[in-house]
PDB file of C-alpha atoms in Angstrom:
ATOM      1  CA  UNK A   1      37.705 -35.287 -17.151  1.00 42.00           C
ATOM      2  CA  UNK A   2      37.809 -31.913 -18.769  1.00 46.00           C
ATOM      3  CA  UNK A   3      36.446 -28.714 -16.836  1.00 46.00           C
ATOM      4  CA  UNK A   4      34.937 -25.372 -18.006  1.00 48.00           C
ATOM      5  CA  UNK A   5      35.669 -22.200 -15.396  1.00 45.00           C
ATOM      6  CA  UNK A   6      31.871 -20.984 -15.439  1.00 47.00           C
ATOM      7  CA  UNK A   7      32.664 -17.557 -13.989  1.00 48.00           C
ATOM      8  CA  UNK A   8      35.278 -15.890 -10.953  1.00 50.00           C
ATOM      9  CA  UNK A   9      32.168 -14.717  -8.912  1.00 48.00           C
ATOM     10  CA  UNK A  10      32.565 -13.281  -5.292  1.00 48.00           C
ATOM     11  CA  UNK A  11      31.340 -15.595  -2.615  1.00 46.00           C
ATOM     12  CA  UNK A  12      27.919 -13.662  -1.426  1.00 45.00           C
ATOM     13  CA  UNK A  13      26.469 -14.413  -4.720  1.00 48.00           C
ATOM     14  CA  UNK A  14      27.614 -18.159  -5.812  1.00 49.00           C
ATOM     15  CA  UNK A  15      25.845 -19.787  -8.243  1.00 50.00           C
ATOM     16  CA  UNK A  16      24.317 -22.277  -5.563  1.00 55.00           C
ATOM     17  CA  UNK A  17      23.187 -19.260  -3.208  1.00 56.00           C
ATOM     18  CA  UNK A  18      21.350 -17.624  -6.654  1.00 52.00           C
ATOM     19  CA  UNK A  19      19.599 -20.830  -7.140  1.00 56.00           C
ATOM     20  CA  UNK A  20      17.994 -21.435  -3.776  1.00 59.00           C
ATOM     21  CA  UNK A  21      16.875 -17.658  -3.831  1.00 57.00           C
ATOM     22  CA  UNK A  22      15.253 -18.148  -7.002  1.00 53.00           C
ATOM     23  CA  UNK A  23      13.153 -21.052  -5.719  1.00 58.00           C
ATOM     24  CA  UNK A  24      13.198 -19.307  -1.815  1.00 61.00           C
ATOM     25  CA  UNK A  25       9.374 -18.167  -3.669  1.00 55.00           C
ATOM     26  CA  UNK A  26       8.087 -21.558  -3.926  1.00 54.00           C
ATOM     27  CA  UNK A  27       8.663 -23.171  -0.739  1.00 52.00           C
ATOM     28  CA  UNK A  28       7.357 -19.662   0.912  1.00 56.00           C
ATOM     29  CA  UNK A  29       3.932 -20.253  -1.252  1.00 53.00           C
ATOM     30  CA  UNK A  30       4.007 -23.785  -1.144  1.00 50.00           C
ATOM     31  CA  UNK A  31      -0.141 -24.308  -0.228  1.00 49.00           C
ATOM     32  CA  UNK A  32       0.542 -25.647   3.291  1.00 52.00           C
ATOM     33  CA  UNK A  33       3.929 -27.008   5.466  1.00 58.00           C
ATOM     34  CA  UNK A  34       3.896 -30.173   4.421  1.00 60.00           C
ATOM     35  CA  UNK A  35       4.107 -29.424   0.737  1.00 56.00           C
ATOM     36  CA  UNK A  36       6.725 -26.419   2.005  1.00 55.00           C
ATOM     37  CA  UNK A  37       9.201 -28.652   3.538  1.00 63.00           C
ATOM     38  CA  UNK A  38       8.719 -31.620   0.801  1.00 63.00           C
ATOM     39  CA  UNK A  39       9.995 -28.738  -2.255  1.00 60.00           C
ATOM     40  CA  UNK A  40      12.268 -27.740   0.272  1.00 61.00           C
ATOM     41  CA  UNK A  41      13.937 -30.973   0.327  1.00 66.00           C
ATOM     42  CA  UNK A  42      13.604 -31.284  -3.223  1.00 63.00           C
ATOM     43  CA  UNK A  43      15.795 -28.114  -4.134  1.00 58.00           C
ATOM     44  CA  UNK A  44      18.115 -29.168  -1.517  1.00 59.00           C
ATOM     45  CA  UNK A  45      18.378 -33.028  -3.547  1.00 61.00           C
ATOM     46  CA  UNK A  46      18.939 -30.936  -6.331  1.00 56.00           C
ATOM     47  CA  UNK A  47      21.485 -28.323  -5.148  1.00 54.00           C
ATOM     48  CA  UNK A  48      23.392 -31.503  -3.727  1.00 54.00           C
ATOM     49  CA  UNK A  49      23.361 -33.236  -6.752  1.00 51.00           C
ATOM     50  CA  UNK A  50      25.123 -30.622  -8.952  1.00 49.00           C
ATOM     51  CA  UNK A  51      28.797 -31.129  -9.217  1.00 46.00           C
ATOM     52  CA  UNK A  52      30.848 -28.167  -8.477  1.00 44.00           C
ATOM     53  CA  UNK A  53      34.516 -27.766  -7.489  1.00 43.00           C
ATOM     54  CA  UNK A  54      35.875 -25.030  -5.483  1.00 44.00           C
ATOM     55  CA  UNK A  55      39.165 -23.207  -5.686  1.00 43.00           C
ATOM     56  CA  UNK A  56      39.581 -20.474  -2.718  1.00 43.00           C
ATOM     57  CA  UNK A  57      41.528 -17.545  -4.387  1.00 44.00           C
ATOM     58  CA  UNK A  58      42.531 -14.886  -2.595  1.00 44.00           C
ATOM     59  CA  UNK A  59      42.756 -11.414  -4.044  1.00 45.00           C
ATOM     60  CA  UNK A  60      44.314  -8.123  -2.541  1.00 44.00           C
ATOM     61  CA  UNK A  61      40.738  -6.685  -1.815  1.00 42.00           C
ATOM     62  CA  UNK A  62      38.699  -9.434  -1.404  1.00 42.00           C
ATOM     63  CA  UNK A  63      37.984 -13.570  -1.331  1.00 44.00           C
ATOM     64  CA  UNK A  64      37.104 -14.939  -4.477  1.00 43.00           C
ATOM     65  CA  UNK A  65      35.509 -18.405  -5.511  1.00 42.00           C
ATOM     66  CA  UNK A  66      36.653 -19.519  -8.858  1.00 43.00           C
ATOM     67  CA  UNK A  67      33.600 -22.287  -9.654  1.00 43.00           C
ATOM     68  CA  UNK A  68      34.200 -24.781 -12.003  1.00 44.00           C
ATOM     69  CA  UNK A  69      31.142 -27.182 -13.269  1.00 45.00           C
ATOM     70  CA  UNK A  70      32.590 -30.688 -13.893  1.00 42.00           C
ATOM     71  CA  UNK A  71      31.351 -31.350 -17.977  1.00 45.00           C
ATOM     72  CA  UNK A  72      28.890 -34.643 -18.218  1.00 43.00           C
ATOM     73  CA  UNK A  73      26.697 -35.930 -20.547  1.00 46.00           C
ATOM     74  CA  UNK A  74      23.803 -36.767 -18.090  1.00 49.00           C
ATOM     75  CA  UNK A  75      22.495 -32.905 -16.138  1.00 47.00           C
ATOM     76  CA  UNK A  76      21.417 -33.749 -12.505  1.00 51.00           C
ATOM     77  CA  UNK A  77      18.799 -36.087 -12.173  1.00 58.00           C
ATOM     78  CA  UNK A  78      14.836 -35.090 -10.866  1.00 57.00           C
ATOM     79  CA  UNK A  79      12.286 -38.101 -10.611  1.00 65.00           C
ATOM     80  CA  UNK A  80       9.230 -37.592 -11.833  1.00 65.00           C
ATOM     81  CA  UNK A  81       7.401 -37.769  -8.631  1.00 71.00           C
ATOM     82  CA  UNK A  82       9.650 -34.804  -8.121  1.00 68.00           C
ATOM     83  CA  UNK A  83       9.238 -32.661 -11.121  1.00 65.00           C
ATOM     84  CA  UNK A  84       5.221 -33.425 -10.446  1.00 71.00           C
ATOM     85  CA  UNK A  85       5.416 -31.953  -6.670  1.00 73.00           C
ATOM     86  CA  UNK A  86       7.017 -28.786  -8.219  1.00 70.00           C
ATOM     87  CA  UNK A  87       5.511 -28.458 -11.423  1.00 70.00           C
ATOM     88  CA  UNK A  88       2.056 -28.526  -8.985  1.00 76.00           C
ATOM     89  CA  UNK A  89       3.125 -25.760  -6.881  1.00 74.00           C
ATOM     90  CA  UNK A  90       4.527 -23.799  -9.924  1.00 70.00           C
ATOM     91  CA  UNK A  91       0.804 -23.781 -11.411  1.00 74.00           C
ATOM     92  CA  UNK A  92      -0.080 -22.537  -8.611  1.00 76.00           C
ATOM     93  CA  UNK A  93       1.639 -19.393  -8.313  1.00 70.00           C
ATOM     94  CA  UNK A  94       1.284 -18.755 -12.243  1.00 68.00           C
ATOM     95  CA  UNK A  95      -2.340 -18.670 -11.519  1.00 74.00           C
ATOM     96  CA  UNK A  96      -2.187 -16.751  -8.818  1.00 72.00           C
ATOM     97  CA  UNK A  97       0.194 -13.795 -10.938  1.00 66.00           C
ATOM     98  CA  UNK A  98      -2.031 -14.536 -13.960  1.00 69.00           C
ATOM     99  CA  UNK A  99       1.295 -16.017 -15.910  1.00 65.00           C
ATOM    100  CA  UNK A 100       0.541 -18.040 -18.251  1.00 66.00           C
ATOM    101  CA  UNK A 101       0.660 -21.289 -17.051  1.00 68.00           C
ATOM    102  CA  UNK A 102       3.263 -24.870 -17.947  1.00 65.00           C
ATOM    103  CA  UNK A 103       1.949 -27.373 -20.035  1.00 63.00           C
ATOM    104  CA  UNK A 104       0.708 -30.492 -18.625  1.00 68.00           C
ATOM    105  CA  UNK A 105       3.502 -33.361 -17.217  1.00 62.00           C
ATOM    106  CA  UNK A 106       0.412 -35.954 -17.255  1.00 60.00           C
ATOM    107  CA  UNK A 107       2.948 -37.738 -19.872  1.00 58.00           C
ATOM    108  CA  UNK A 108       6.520 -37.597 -19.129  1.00 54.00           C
ATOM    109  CA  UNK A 109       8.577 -39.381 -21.832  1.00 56.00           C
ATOM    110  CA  UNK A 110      12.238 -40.453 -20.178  1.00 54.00           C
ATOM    111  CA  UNK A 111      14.440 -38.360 -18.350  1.00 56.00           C
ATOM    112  CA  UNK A 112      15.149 -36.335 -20.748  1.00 59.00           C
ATOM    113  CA  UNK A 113      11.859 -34.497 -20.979  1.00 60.00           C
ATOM    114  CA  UNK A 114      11.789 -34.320 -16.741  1.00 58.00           C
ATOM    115  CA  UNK A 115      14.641 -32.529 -17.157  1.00 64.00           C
ATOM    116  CA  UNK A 116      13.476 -30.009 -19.856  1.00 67.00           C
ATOM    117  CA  UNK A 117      10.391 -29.269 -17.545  1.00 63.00           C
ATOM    118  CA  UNK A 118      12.651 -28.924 -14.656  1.00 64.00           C
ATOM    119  CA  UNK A 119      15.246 -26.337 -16.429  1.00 69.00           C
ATOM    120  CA  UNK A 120      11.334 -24.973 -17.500  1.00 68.00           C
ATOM    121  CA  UNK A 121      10.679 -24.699 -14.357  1.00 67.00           C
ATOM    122  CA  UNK A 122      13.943 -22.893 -12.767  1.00 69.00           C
ATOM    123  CA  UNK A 123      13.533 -20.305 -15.313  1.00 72.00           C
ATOM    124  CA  UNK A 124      10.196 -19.232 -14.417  1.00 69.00           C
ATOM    125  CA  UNK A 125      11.030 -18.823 -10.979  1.00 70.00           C
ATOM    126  CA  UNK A 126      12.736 -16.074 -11.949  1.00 72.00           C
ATOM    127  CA  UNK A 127       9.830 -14.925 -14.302  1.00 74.00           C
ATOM    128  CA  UNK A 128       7.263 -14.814 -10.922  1.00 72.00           C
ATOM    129  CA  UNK A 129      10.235 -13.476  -9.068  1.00 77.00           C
ATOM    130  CA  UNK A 130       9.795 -10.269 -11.489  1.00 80.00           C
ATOM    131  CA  UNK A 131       6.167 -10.546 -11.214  1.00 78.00           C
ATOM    132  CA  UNK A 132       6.144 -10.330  -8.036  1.00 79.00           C
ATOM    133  CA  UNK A 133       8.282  -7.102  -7.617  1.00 84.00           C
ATOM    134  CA  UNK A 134       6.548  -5.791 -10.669  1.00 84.00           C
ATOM    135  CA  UNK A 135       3.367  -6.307  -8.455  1.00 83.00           C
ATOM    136  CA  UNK A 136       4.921  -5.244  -5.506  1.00 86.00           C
ATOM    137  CA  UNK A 137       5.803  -1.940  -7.527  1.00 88.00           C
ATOM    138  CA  UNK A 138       2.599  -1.269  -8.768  1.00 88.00           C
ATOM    139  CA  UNK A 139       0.819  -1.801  -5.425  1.00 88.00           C
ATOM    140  CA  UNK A 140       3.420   0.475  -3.686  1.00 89.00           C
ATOM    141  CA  UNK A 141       2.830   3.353  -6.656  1.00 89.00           C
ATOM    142  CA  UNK A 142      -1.333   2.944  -6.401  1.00 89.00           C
ATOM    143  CA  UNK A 143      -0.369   3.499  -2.376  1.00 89.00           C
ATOM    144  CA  UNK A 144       1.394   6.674  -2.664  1.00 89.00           C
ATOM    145  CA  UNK A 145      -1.092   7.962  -5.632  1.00 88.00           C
ATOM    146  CA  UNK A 146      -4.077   6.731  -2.598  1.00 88.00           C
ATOM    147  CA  UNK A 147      -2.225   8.579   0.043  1.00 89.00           C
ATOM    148  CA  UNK A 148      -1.098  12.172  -2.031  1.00 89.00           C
ATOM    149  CA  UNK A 149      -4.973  11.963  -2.707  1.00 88.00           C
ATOM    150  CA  UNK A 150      -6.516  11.868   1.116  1.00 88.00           C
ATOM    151  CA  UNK A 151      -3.629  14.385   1.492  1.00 88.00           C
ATOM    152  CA  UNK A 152      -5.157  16.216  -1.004  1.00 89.00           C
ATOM    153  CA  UNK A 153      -8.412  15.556   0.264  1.00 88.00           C
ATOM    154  CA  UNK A 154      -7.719  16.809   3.804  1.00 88.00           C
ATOM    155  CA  UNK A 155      -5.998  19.839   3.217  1.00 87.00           C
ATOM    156  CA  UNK A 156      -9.356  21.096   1.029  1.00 87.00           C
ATOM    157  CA  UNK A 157     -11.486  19.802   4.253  1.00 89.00           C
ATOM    158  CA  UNK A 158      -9.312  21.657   6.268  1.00 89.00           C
ATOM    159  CA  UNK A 159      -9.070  24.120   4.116  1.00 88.00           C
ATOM    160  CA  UNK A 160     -13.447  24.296   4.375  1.00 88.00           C
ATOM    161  CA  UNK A 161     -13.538  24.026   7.770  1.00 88.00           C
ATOM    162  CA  UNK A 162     -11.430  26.975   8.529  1.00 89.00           C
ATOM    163  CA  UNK A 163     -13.525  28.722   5.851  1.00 89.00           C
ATOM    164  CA  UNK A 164     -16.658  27.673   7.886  1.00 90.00           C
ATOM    165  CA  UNK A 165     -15.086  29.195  10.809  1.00 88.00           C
ATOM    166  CA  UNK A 166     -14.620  32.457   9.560  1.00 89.00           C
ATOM    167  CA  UNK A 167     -17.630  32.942   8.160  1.00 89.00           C
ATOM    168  CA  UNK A 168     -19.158  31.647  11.748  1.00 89.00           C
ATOM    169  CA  UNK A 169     -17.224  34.216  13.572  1.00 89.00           C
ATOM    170  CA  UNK A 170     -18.487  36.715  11.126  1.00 89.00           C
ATOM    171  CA  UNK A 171     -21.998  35.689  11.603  1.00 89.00           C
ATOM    172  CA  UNK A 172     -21.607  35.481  15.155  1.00 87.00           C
ATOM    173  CA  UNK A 173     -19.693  39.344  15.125  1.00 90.00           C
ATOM    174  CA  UNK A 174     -23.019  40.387  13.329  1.00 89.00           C
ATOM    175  CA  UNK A 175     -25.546  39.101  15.719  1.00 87.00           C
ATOM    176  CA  UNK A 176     -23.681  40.501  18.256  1.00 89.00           C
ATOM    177  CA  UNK A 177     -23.488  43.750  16.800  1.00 88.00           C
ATOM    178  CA  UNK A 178     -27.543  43.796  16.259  1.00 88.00           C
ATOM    179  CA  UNK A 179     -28.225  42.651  19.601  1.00 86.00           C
ATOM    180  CA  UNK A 180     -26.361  45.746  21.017  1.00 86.00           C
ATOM    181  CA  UNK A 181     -28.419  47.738  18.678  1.00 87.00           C
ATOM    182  CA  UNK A 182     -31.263  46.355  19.626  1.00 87.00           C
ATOM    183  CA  UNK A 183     -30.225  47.601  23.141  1.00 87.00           C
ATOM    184  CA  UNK A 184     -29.502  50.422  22.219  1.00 87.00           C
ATOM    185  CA  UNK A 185     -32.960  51.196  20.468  1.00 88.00           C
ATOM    186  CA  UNK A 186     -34.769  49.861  23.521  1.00 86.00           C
ATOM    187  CA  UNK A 187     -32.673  52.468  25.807  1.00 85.00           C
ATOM    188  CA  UNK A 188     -33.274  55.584  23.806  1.00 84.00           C
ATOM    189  CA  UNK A 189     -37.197  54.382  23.368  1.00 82.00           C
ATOM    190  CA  UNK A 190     -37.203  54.371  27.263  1.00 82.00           C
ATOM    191  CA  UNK A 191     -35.396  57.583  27.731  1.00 82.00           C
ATOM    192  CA  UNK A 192     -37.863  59.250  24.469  1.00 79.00           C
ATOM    193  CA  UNK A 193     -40.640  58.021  27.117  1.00 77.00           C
ATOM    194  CA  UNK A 194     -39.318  59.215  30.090  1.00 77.00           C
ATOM    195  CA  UNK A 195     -39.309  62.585  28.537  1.00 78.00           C
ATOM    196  CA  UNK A 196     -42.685  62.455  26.659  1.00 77.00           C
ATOM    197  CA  UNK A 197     -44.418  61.561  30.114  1.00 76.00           C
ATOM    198  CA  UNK A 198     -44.853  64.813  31.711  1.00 76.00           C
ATOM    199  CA  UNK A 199     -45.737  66.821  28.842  1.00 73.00           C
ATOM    200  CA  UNK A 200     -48.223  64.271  28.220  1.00 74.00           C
ATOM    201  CA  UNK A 201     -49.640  64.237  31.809  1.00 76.00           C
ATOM    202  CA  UNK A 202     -49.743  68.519  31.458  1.00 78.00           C
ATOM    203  CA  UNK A 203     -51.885  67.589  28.314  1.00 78.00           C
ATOM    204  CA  UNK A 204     -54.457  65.475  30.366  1.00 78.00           C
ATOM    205  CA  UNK A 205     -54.502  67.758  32.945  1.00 77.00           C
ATOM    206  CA  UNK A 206     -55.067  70.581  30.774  1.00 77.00           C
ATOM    207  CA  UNK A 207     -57.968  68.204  28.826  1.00 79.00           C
ATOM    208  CA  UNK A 208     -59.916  67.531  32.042  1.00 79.00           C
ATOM    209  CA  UNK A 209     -59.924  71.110  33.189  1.00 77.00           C
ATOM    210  CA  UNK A 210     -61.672  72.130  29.999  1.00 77.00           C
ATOM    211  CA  UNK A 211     -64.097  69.368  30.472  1.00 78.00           C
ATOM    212  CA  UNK A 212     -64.953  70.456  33.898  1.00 77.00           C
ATOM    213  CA  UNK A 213     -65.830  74.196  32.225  1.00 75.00           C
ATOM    214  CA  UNK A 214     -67.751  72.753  29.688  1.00 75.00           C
ATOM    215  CA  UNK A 215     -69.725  70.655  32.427  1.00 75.00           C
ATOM    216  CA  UNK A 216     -69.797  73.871  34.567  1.00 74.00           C
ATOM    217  CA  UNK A 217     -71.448  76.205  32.063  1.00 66.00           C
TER     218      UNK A 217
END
């Protein structure tokens, strides 16, 4: 049985490890636990199914996995029921992301076609993986364009308000300022008076002596 050396990858990121992340997305949105733990199995079935063979190299700097996929004419097999489950939840999420969406498995013709939905299938994991951060990205950019504007927003309101207060204090310096005035003016008034008063009593004494002489005569 001949073999083909896929790739000398290092051993956080094998092939296997890349797969299950890719589909980590659809057992986290499967629609309840049930259906969560059922594609969960199903990826599992799937990951166990693929033939790989091992070889631990080991470098100066680091441990490497050379991975080698054993060459057959048949690629791992997915029941129908299976591909059905999954192709469900896919739908799903495409909907959800406004992807467009698979075409319908209501006929499956032999394996071969399962298996063309199921590759299908892998790849747009991927797809709604990029969505998602896309999303994700977008979200995060209207957040910080939200935020820098209530920034903006408060520093003019604050920027009002002290406004307001200074013209407050201002208004507040001139009322004070007119009230002493207003003192003031009733003070000299009072001392004007005090002054007035005794020529003014000489001048109604001197009035009701005259009257007397005119009475008199």
């Amino acid at each position: 049985m001949q073999t083909e050396v896929i790739a000398n990858i290092p051993d956080n990121v094998l092939l296997q490890e890349m797969l299950r992340r890719q589909m980590e997305s659809l057992k986290q949105r499967a629609a309840s636990n049930v259906e969560g733990q059922r594609l969960q199995s199903i990826i599992q079935k799937q990951l166990d199914r693929s033939s790989y063979q091992k070889e631990l190299i080991i470098g100066e700097n680091a441990r490497y996995y050379s991975m080698r996929k054993v060459n057959t004419d048949s690629p791992p097999r997915v029941t129908e029921t299976e591909i059905r489950h999954v192709h469900q939840n896919i739908q799903k999420q495409l909907t959800a992301l406004d992807m467009p969406t698979l075409p319908s498995v209501s006929r499956l013709d032999g394996e071969k076609e399962i298996q063309q939905i199921y590759s299908t299938i892998i790849s747009l994991c991927q797809d709604i993986k990029q969505t998602k951060e896309k999303n994700r990205l977008e979200m995060q950019s209207l957040e910080k364009e939200l935020y820098e504007q209530q920034h903006e927003q408060k520093a003019a309101f604050e920027k009002c308000e002290k406004q307001m207060d200074q013209k407050q204090q201002k208004i507040s310096m001139l009322n004070q300022e007119i009230s002493n005035e207003e003192i003031l003016m009733k003070e000299e008034k009072k001392q004007h008076m005090l002054k007035i008063r005794p020529k003014k009593q000489m001048l109604e004494k001197l009035e009701r002596r005259h009257r007397i002489i005119r009475e008199t005569q």
